[in-house]
Coordinates of C-alpha atoms and ligand atoms in Angstrom, one line a residue:
Chain A
M1 CA 10.1 8.6 23.4
S2 CA 13.8 7.9 23.2
V3 CA 15.2 5.7 20.4
P4 CA 16.1 2.8 22.8
R5 CA 12.7 2.9 24.6
T6 CA 10.8 2.9 21.3
W7 CA 13.0 0.1 20.0
R8 CA 12.3 -2.0 23.1
N9 CA 8.6 -1.4 22.7
R10 CA 8.4 -2.0 19.0
R11 CA 6.5 -5.2 19.1
A12 CA 3.8 -3.6 21.4
L13 CA 3.7 -0.6 19.1
Y14 CA 3.8 -2.5 15.8
S15 CA 1.6 -5.5 16.4
L16 CA 0.0 -5.1 19.9
E17 CA 2.1 -7.7 21.6
G18 CA 1.2 -8.0 25.3
S19 CA 0.9 -10.9 27.6
K20 CA -1.5 -13.5 28.9
C21 CA -1.6 -15.4 32.2
Q22 CA -1.8 -19.1 31.4
K23 CA -3.2 -19.8 34.9
C24 CA -6.0 -17.4 35.3
G25 CA -6.4 -16.3 31.7
K26 CA -6.0 -12.5 32.3
Y27 CA -4.6 -10.4 29.5
Y28 CA -2.1 -7.5 29.8
F29 CA -1.3 -4.6 27.6
P30 CA 1.4 -3.5 27.8
G31 CA 2.8 -6.9 28.6
R32 CA 4.2 -7.9 32.0
T33 CA 6.0 -10.9 33.4
R34 CA 4.0 -11.5 36.6
C35 CA 0.2 -11.7 36.9
L36 CA -1.3 -9.0 39.2
D37 CA -4.3 -11.3 40.0
C38 CA -2.8 -14.7 40.8
N39 CA 0.9 -13.8 41.0
T40 CA 1.9 -16.4 38.4
S41 CA 5.3 -15.4 36.9
G42 CA 6.7 -15.9 33.4
L43 CA 3.6 -14.8 31.5
E44 CA 3.6 -15.7 27.8
N45 CA 3.5 -13.1 25.0
H46 CA 0.2 -12.6 23.4
N47 CA -0.7 -10.9 20.1
F48 CA -3.9 -9.0 20.6
S49 CA -6.5 -9.4 17.8
G50 CA -6.5 -5.6 17.3
T51 CA -10.3 -5.1 17.7
G52 CA -12.1 -3.4 20.5
K53 CA -14.5 -0.6 21.3
V54 CA -14.2 3.0 22.4
A55 CA -14.5 3.3 26.2
T56 CA -14.2 7.1 26.1
Y57 CA -12.7 9.8 23.9
S58 CA -11.9 13.5 23.6
W59 CA -11.2 15.8 20.7
V60 CA -7.9 17.6 21.3
Y61 CA -7.6 21.2 20.4
T62 CA -4.6 22.1 22.5
P63 CA -2.1 19.4 21.8
P64 CA 1.5 19.0 23.1
K65 CA 4.3 20.4 21.0
G66 CA 4.8 18.7 17.7
F67 CA 1.1 17.8 17.0
N68 CA -0.1 21.3 16.0
N69 CA -0.6 20.2 12.4
R70 CA -3.1 17.6 13.5
I71 CA -5.7 19.8 15.3
P72 CA -8.2 18.6 16.1
Y73 CA -7.5 14.9 16.6
C74 CA -9.3 12.3 18.6
L75 CA -7.7 10.7 21.6
A76 CA -9.5 7.7 23.0
I77 CA -9.3 4.9 25.5
V78 CA -10.0 1.7 23.7
E79 CA -11.0 -1.5 25.4
L80 CA -9.6 -4.4 23.5
D81 CA -11.8 -7.5 22.9
E82 CA -9.5 -9.4 25.3
G83 CA -10.1 -6.9 28.1
P84 CA -7.1 -4.5 28.5
K85 CA -7.6 -0.8 27.8
L86 CA -5.1 1.4 26.1
T87 CA -4.9 5.1 25.2
T88 CA -4.6 5.8 21.5
Q89 CA -5.4 8.2 18.7
L90 CA -8.4 7.4 16.5
V91 CA -7.8 8.0 12.8
A92 CA -10.0 8.0 9.7
V93 CA -12.7 9.8 11.7
E94 CA -14.0 13.4 11.7
E95 CA -15.7 15.2 14.6
G96 CA -19.1 13.8 15.2
D97 CA -18.1 10.3 13.9
V98 CA -17.0 8.9 17.2
E99 CA -19.2 7.6 20.0
I100 CA -18.7 5.5 23.2
G101 CA -19.0 1.8 22.4
M102 CA -18.0 2.3 18.7
P103 CA -16.2 -0.8 17.4
V104 CA -12.6 0.0 16.3
E105 CA -9.6 -1.9 14.9
F106 CA -5.8 -1.6 14.6
S107 CA -4.3 0.8 12.1
F108 CA -0.6 1.3 11.4
R109 CA 0.5 4.9 11.4
K110 CA 3.3 7.3 12.1
I111 CA 3.3 8.2 15.8
S112 CA 5.9 11.0 15.7
S113 CA 8.9 12.1 13.8
E114 CA 11.7 14.2 15.3
G115 CA 11.9 17.0 12.8
D116 CA 13.3 16.3 9.4
E117 CA 16.4 14.5 10.6
G118 CA 15.3 12.4 13.6
V119 CA 13.9 8.9 13.9
I120 CA 10.3 8.3 12.8
T121 CA 8.3 6.3 15.3
Y122 CA 5.6 4.0 13.9
G123 CA 2.9 2.1 15.7
F124 CA -0.8 1.5 16.4
K125 CA -3.6 3.9 16.2
F126 CA -7.3 2.8 15.9
R127 CA -9.9 3.4 13.2
P128 CA -13.6 2.3 12.8
K129 CA -13.9 -1.5 12.5
N130 CA -14.3 -2.9 9.0
Y131 CA -12.5 0.1 7.5
P132 CA -13.0 1.1 4.6
N133 CA -16.4 -0.6 4.6
H134 CA -17.5 0.7 8.0
L135 CA -20.1 3.1 6.6
K136 CA -21.7 0.4 4.4
K137 CA -25.0 -1.0 5.6
K138 CA -24.8 -4.7 6.3
Chain B
M1 CA 2.6 -30.5 -13.4
T2 CA 4.7 -30.7 -10.3
K3 CA 4.2 -28.5 -7.3
K4 CA 7.2 -26.5 -8.1
D5 CA 5.8 -25.4 -11.5
K6 CA 2.8 -24.0 -9.7
T7 CA 4.5 -21.0 -8.2
G8 CA 2.5 -17.8 -8.1
I9 CA 0.4 -15.4 -6.0
I10 CA -1.0 -16.9 -2.8
G11 CA -2.5 -13.7 -1.5
Y12 CA -2.7 -10.0 -2.3
G13 CA -3.7 -6.9 -0.5
V14 CA -4.0 -3.2 -1.3
Y15 CA -4.2 0.0 0.7
I16 CA -5.3 3.4 -0.7
P17 CA -5.5 6.4 1.6
R18 CA -9.0 7.9 1.9
F19 CA -8.2 11.5 0.9
R20 CA -8.7 12.8 -2.7
I21 CA -8.2 16.0 -4.6
K22 CA -9.9 16.6 -7.9
V23 CA -7.8 17.4 -11.0
E24 CA -10.0 20.5 -11.6
E25 CA -9.1 21.8 -8.1
I26 CA -5.3 21.6 -8.9
A27 CA -6.0 23.1 -12.3
R28 CA -7.9 26.0 -10.7
I29 CA -4.9 27.0 -8.6
W30 CA -2.5 27.1 -11.6
G31 CA -4.9 28.8 -14.1
Q32 CA -5.3 25.7 -16.3
P33 CA -8.5 24.5 -18.0
G34 CA -9.6 21.8 -15.6
E35 CA -12.0 20.0 -17.9
A36 CA -9.3 19.8 -20.6
V37 CA -6.6 18.6 -18.2
K38 CA -9.0 15.9 -16.8
K39 CA -9.9 14.7 -20.3
G40 CA -6.4 14.8 -21.6
L41 CA -5.1 12.6 -18.7
G42 CA -8.2 10.5 -18.3
V43 CA -7.8 11.1 -14.5
L44 CA -10.6 12.6 -12.4
E45 CA -9.0 12.7 -9.0
K46 CA -6.0 11.4 -7.1
S47 CA -5.4 9.9 -3.6
I48 CA -3.5 11.8 -0.9
P49 CA -2.1 10.2 2.3
D50 CA -3.2 11.3 5.8
M51 CA -0.6 13.3 7.7
D52 CA 0.5 10.3 9.7
E53 CA 0.7 8.0 6.6
D54 CA 3.7 7.4 4.5
T55 CA 5.2 4.6 2.3
I56 CA 6.0 2.5 5.3
T57 CA 2.5 2.7 6.9
I58 CA 0.7 2.0 3.7
S59 CA 3.0 -0.9 2.9
V60 CA 2.2 -2.4 6.3
E61 CA -1.5 -2.0 5.7
A62 CA -1.4 -3.7 2.3
S63 CA 0.8 -6.5 3.5
R64 CA -1.5 -7.2 6.5
N65 CA -4.4 -7.6 4.0
A66 CA -2.3 -9.9 1.8
I67 CA -1.3 -12.1 4.8
K68 CA -4.9 -12.2 6.0
M69 CA -6.1 -13.2 2.5
A70 CA -3.6 -16.0 2.1
N71 CA -3.9 -17.1 5.8
T72 CA -0.1 -17.5 5.8
N73 CA 1.9 -18.0 8.9
P74 CA 4.3 -15.0 9.0
D75 CA 7.1 -17.4 9.9
D76 CA 6.9 -18.9 6.5
I77 CA 7.6 -15.5 4.8
E78 CA 11.3 -15.5 4.3
A79 CA 11.8 -12.5 1.9
V80 CA 10.4 -9.0 2.1
Y81 CA 11.1 -6.6 -0.7
V82 CA 9.6 -3.1 -0.8
G83 CA 9.8 -1.2 -4.1
S84 CA 9.3 2.5 -3.9
E85 CA 10.7 5.9 -4.9
S86 CA 9.4 7.5 -1.7
H87 CA 11.1 5.5 1.1
P88 CA 10.8 7.7 4.2
Y89 CA 14.4 7.3 5.1
A90 CA 17.4 7.8 2.8
V91 CA 19.3 5.4 4.9
K92 CA 17.3 2.8 7.0
P93 CA 15.2 0.3 5.2
T94 CA 11.4 0.4 4.8
A95 CA 11.5 -3.4 4.5
T96 CA 12.7 -4.1 8.1
I97 CA 9.9 -2.1 9.6
V98 CA 7.3 -3.8 7.3
A99 CA 8.8 -7.2 8.2
E100 CA 8.8 -6.4 12.0
A101 CA 5.2 -5.1 11.9
N102 CA 4.0 -8.3 10.3
R103 CA 6.0 -10.5 12.7
I104 CA 8.1 -11.9 9.8
T105 CA 11.4 -11.1 11.6
P106 CA 14.0 -12.2 12.4
V107 CA 14.5 -15.2 10.0
T108 CA 14.0 -13.4 6.7
T109 CA 15.9 -11.5 4.1
A110 CA 14.6 -7.9 3.5
A111 CA 15.6 -5.1 1.2
D112 CA 14.3 -1.9 -0.3
L113 CA 14.2 -1.7 -4.1
E114 CA 14.3 1.3 -6.3
F115 CA 13.5 1.4 -10.0
A116 CA 11.0 4.4 -10.3
C117 CA 7.6 2.8 -10.8
K118 CA 8.6 -0.8 -11.5
A119 CA 10.5 -1.5 -8.2
G120 CA 7.5 -3.4 -6.9
T121 CA 7.3 -5.8 -9.9
A122 CA 11.1 -6.3 -9.7
G123 CA 10.4 -7.6 -6.2
I124 CA 7.8 -10.1 -7.6
Q125 CA 10.5 -11.5 -9.9
M126 CA 13.0 -11.8 -7.0
C127 CA 10.5 -13.6 -4.8
L128 CA 9.5 -15.9 -7.8
G129 CA 13.1 -16.9 -8.3
M130 CA 13.7 -17.6 -4.7
V131 CA 10.5 -19.7 -4.3
K132 CA 11.1 -21.6 -7.5
S133 CA 14.7 -22.5 -6.4
N134 CA 13.4 -23.6 -2.9
Q135 CA 15.5 -20.9 -1.1
I136 CA 12.3 -19.6 0.6
K137 CA 8.8 -20.8 1.2
V138 CA 7.0 -17.6 0.7
G139 CA 8.1 -14.1 -0.4
L140 CA 6.4 -10.7 0.1
A141 CA 6.7 -8.2 -2.7
I142 CA 5.4 -4.7 -2.2
G143 CA 5.0 -1.8 -4.5
A144 CA 4.2 1.4 -2.5
D145 CA 4.5 5.1 -3.0
C146 CA 3.4 8.5 -1.5
S147 CA 4.7 10.3 -4.5
Q148 CA 5.2 14.1 -4.8
G149 CA 4.8 16.3 -7.9
R150 CA 6.4 19.8 -8.0
P151 CA 3.7 22.4 -7.5
S152 CA 2.3 23.5 -11.0
D153 CA 4.2 20.7 -12.8
A154 CA 2.2 18.3 -15.0
L155 CA 3.0 15.5 -12.5
E156 CA 1.2 17.3 -9.8
Y157 CA -2.2 16.3 -11.3
T158 CA -1.4 12.6 -10.9
A159 CA 1.3 11.9 -8.4
S160 CA -0.6 10.0 -5.7
A161 CA -0.4 7.4 -2.9
G162 CA -1.2 3.7 -2.7
A163 CA 0.3 0.3 -1.9
C164 CA -0.1 -3.3 -3.1
A165 CA 1.4 -6.4 -1.5
L166 CA 1.7 -9.8 -3.2
L167 CA 2.6 -13.0 -1.4
I168 CA 4.5 -15.4 -3.7
G169 CA 4.5 -19.1 -2.9
N170 CA 3.8 -22.6 -4.2
E171 CA 1.0 -23.8 -2.0
N172 CA -2.6 -22.8 -2.3
V173 CA -1.7 -20.6 -5.3
I174 CA -4.6 -18.4 -6.6
A175 CA -2.8 -17.2 -9.7
T176 CA 0.2 -19.0 -11.2
I177 CA 3.0 -17.0 -12.7
D178 CA 3.5 -18.8 -16.0
H179 CA 6.2 -16.6 -17.4
T180 CA 8.1 -13.4 -16.7
E181 CA 10.6 -11.4 -18.6
S182 CA 11.9 -7.8 -18.7
Y183 CA 13.0 -5.1 -21.2
T184 CA 15.6 -2.6 -19.9
T185 CA 17.6 0.3 -21.4
D186 CA 19.3 3.4 -20.1
T187 CA 16.7 6.2 -20.8
P188 CA 16.8 9.4 -18.8
D189 CA 13.1 10.3 -18.9
F190 CA 12.5 10.9 -15.1
W191 CA 14.9 11.3 -12.2
R192 CA 15.4 12.7 -8.7
R193 CA 18.8 13.5 -7.3
E194 CA 19.7 12.8 -3.7
G195 CA 18.3 15.6 -1.4
A196 CA 15.9 16.9 -4.1
T197 CA 12.3 17.1 -2.9
Y198 CA 10.7 16.7 -6.3
P199 CA 11.6 14.6 -9.3
S200 CA 12.4 16.1 -12.7
H201 CA 11.3 14.7 -16.1
G202 CA 12.1 15.0 -19.7
G203 CA 8.7 16.4 -20.7
R204 CA 7.4 14.9 -23.9
F205 CA 10.4 12.6 -23.9
T206 CA 8.5 10.5 -21.3
G207 CA 6.1 9.1 -23.9
E208 CA 7.4 7.6 -27.1
P209 CA 11.0 6.5 -26.4
A210 CA 10.3 5.7 -22.7
Y211 CA 6.9 4.3 -21.7
F212 CA 5.6 3.1 -25.1
R213 CA 8.9 1.6 -26.3
H214 CA 9.5 -0.4 -23.1
V215 CA 6.0 -1.5 -22.4
I216 CA 5.3 -2.5 -26.0
S217 CA 8.6 -4.3 -26.5
A218 CA 8.2 -6.2 -23.2
A219 CA 4.7 -7.2 -24.1
K220 CA 5.6 -8.3 -27.7
S221 CA 8.6 -10.2 -26.5
I222 CA 6.8 -12.2 -23.8
M223 CA 4.0 -13.1 -26.2
K224 CA 6.5 -14.2 -28.8
H225 CA 8.4 -16.4 -26.3
T226 CA 5.2 -18.0 -25.0
N227 CA 3.6 -18.3 -28.4
T228 CA 0.6 -16.2 -27.3
S229 CA -1.4 -13.4 -28.8
P230 CA -3.9 -10.8 -27.3
D231 CA -6.7 -13.4 -27.9
D232 CA -5.1 -15.7 -25.3
F233 CA -5.6 -13.1 -22.5
D234 CA -8.8 -12.1 -20.8
Y235 CA -7.3 -9.0 -19.2
V236 CA -4.3 -6.9 -19.7
V237 CA -2.7 -4.6 -17.1
F238 CA -0.1 -1.9 -17.8
H239 CA 1.6 0.8 -15.7
E240 CA -0.9 3.6 -15.3
P241 CA 0.7 7.1 -15.2
N242 CA -2.7 8.2 -16.7
S243 CA -5.5 6.5 -18.5
K244 CA -4.3 7.7 -21.9
F245 CA -1.0 5.7 -22.0
P246 CA -2.4 2.2 -21.1
L247 CA -5.4 2.6 -23.4
A248 CA -3.1 3.7 -26.3
T249 CA -0.7 0.8 -25.5
A250 CA -3.6 -1.7 -25.5
K251 CA -4.7 -0.4 -28.9
M252 CA -1.2 -0.6 -30.4
L253 CA -0.8 -4.2 -29.2
G254 CA -4.3 -5.2 -30.5
F255 CA -6.1 -5.6 -27.2
P256 CA -9.7 -4.4 -27.2
K257 CA -10.3 -1.7 -24.5
E258 CA -12.6 -3.9 -22.6
K259 CA -9.6 -6.0 -21.6
V260 CA -7.6 -3.1 -20.1
E261 CA -10.4 -1.0 -18.6
P262 CA -11.1 -3.1 -15.5
S263 CA -7.5 -2.4 -14.4
L264 CA -7.7 1.4 -14.8
T265 CA -7.9 2.6 -11.2
V266 CA -5.8 5.6 -12.2
K267 CA -9.0 7.5 -13.1
Y268 CA -10.0 7.6 -9.4
I269 CA -6.7 7.5 -7.5
G270 CA -4.0 8.9 -9.9
N271 CA -0.6 7.4 -10.5
T272 CA 0.5 5.5 -7.4
Y273 CA 3.9 4.9 -9.0
S274 CA 5.4 1.6 -7.7
A275 CA 1.9 0.4 -6.8
S276 CA 0.3 1.5 -10.1
S277 CA 0.4 -1.7 -12.2
M278 CA 0.1 -3.9 -9.1
I279 CA -3.1 -2.2 -7.9
G280 CA -4.4 -2.5 -11.5
L281 CA -3.6 -6.3 -11.2
A282 CA -5.4 -6.4 -7.8
A283 CA -8.5 -4.8 -9.3
V284 CA -8.6 -7.5 -12.0
L285 CA -7.9 -10.3 -9.5
D286 CA -10.9 -9.0 -7.5
I287 CA -13.3 -9.8 -10.3
I288 CA -11.6 -12.5 -12.4
K289 CA -12.7 -16.1 -12.9
P290 CA -10.7 -19.3 -12.6
D291 CA -8.8 -20.3 -15.8
D292 CA -8.7 -16.7 -17.0
R293 CA -5.3 -15.3 -18.0
I294 CA -3.7 -11.9 -17.4
L295 CA -0.9 -10.2 -19.2
M296 CA 0.7 -7.5 -17.0
V297 CA 3.5 -5.1 -18.0
S298 CA 4.9 -2.6 -15.5
Y299 CA 7.0 0.4 -16.4
G300 CA 9.7 2.2 -14.5
S301 CA 11.5 5.3 -15.7
G302 CA 15.2 5.0 -16.3
S303 CA 13.9 2.7 -18.0
G304 CA 12.5 -0.8 -17.8
S305 CA 9.4 -3.0 -18.0
D306 CA 8.6 -6.3 -16.3
A307 CA 6.1 -8.5 -18.1
F308 CA 4.2 -11.3 -16.4
I309 CA 1.6 -13.9 -17.5
F310 CA -0.8 -15.2 -14.8
T311 CA -3.4 -18.0 -14.9
I312 CA -6.1 -18.0 -12.3
T313 CA -6.8 -21.2 -10.3
D314 CA -9.9 -22.4 -8.6
E315 CA -8.3 -21.6 -5.3
I316 CA -9.0 -17.9 -5.7
E317 CA -12.7 -18.4 -4.8
K318 CA -11.7 -19.6 -1.3
H319 CA -9.9 -16.3 -0.6
R320 CA -12.6 -13.8 -1.6
G321 CA -14.3 -11.5 0.9
L322 CA -11.6 -11.8 3.5
V323 CA -10.1 -8.4 3.0
P324 CA -11.2 -5.1 1.4
T325 CA -11.2 -5.0 -2.4
V326 CA -9.7 -2.3 -4.6
Q327 CA -13.3 -1.0 -5.2
N328 CA -13.9 -0.8 -1.5
Y329 CA -10.9 1.6 -1.1
L330 CA -12.0 3.6 -4.2
D331 CA -15.5 4.0 -2.7
H332 CA -14.4 5.4 0.7
K333 CA -13.1 8.8 0.1
Q334 CA -13.0 12.4 1.4
Y335 CA -12.1 15.4 -0.8
L336 CA -9.6 18.0 0.2
D337 CA -9.2 21.4 -1.4
Y338 CA -5.8 22.6 -2.6
A339 CA -4.9 24.3 0.7
F340 CA -5.5 21.2 2.8
Y341 CA -3.7 19.1 0.2
T342 CA -0.6 21.2 0.6
K343 CA -0.8 20.8 4.3
H344 CA -1.2 17.0 4.0
R345 CA 1.8 16.7 1.7
G346 CA 4.1 18.7 3.9
K347 CA 4.4 21.5 1.4
I348 CA 3.8 24.0 4.3
K349 CA 6.7 24.1 6.7
I350 CA 6.0 24.8 10.4
H351 CA 9.1 25.7 12.3
Ligands
ZN401 ZN1 -3.1 -14.9 36.5

């Protein structure tokens, strides 16, 4: 992502800022200004709670350039508790740990860094819910 | 006592990456006697960040915990100081990213602090001054490091990663800061020049004239000025470059080892540099009772020590169980061998 684009998206990346329709109650991530369901405009910003569950996932062995040192990593579609789905990397998991429906939560990580001299992009990834106590029996 | 006199910690949070390497594994690579090294340092293993973690990400994680514990409105936080010797950028503050990620921006002051391992406690003092003088409502002071030791150097056994964030305010205080003072001299025991990957140190010079002189002088001075003695404190916390130094310091000052041991997380995570004494403090806060008192003394090479006296309030009970404890982070771990450790720490260059 370019520096200006990352900068414009920083609140979405850093703290899951999206939007909510005040009229019909639908949530959007990423945020938008007009509701797709009821056409209301001027939607308010909404900070997502940061919890959700795994809708689907895949372990990546042939990543795009720049991610070779992470093989394998888990790419997932996460459904937030408020409804919207987003594509994200799952962290603090090993192969075999992840399953559909698994509860997950926001985690703050490095997304990419452009070599040793470029800008570092930070933002959300997801990890098992109740980390680091997720493996403890209730 | 007026409200203004009740300034102190209103929330705290830590974050420790989940990877560990055993001291014996590092010793194995360099042909050193693992058991002897482990015993000599009083360190069993150290924490290692994930490949997408750095001082900024662990600072954000620790501060999210602190804010959740205090249940503070981020808008009330008007100062963010991040103390570290491993800020990811040479130019571009860590503190602005931490502030933005916690939705503290834009009405706040923010700065990165550097003073080897005591930059985090310097941030506590700055927040304390600003809250006490009514410049700000709440201040966020973070000590965080993903420190690096030169391969085969003595520091490689302990240089680790962790973060601790303290919120300083004067409403719903869980631990009052009753007094603070510092002891500072020009002592070249440890340094890293601009552009150098690994720090250098003065070998044996790091002990007597550096760590012990500053920590003990600061501790003695604060006790003298507050008319207190080791008997007045239930716990004592020092900077933890290893277990040996804080245990020896406690003994020299006349504290029984039972008062220092609860803070010694260094055994399980190594030396987290700027976070070290602050994570030690957090480990004590996790188990302490109201009315108990803590003496904490940090140490930063170069050199200086910041000393603090805390008294716990009843309020602390209301904030327990909201965020993971230090012990929770110590318990969740995964071991790496030396090869994976070098990969994690970017010691293998892929171009
Ligand atoms: Zn709508």
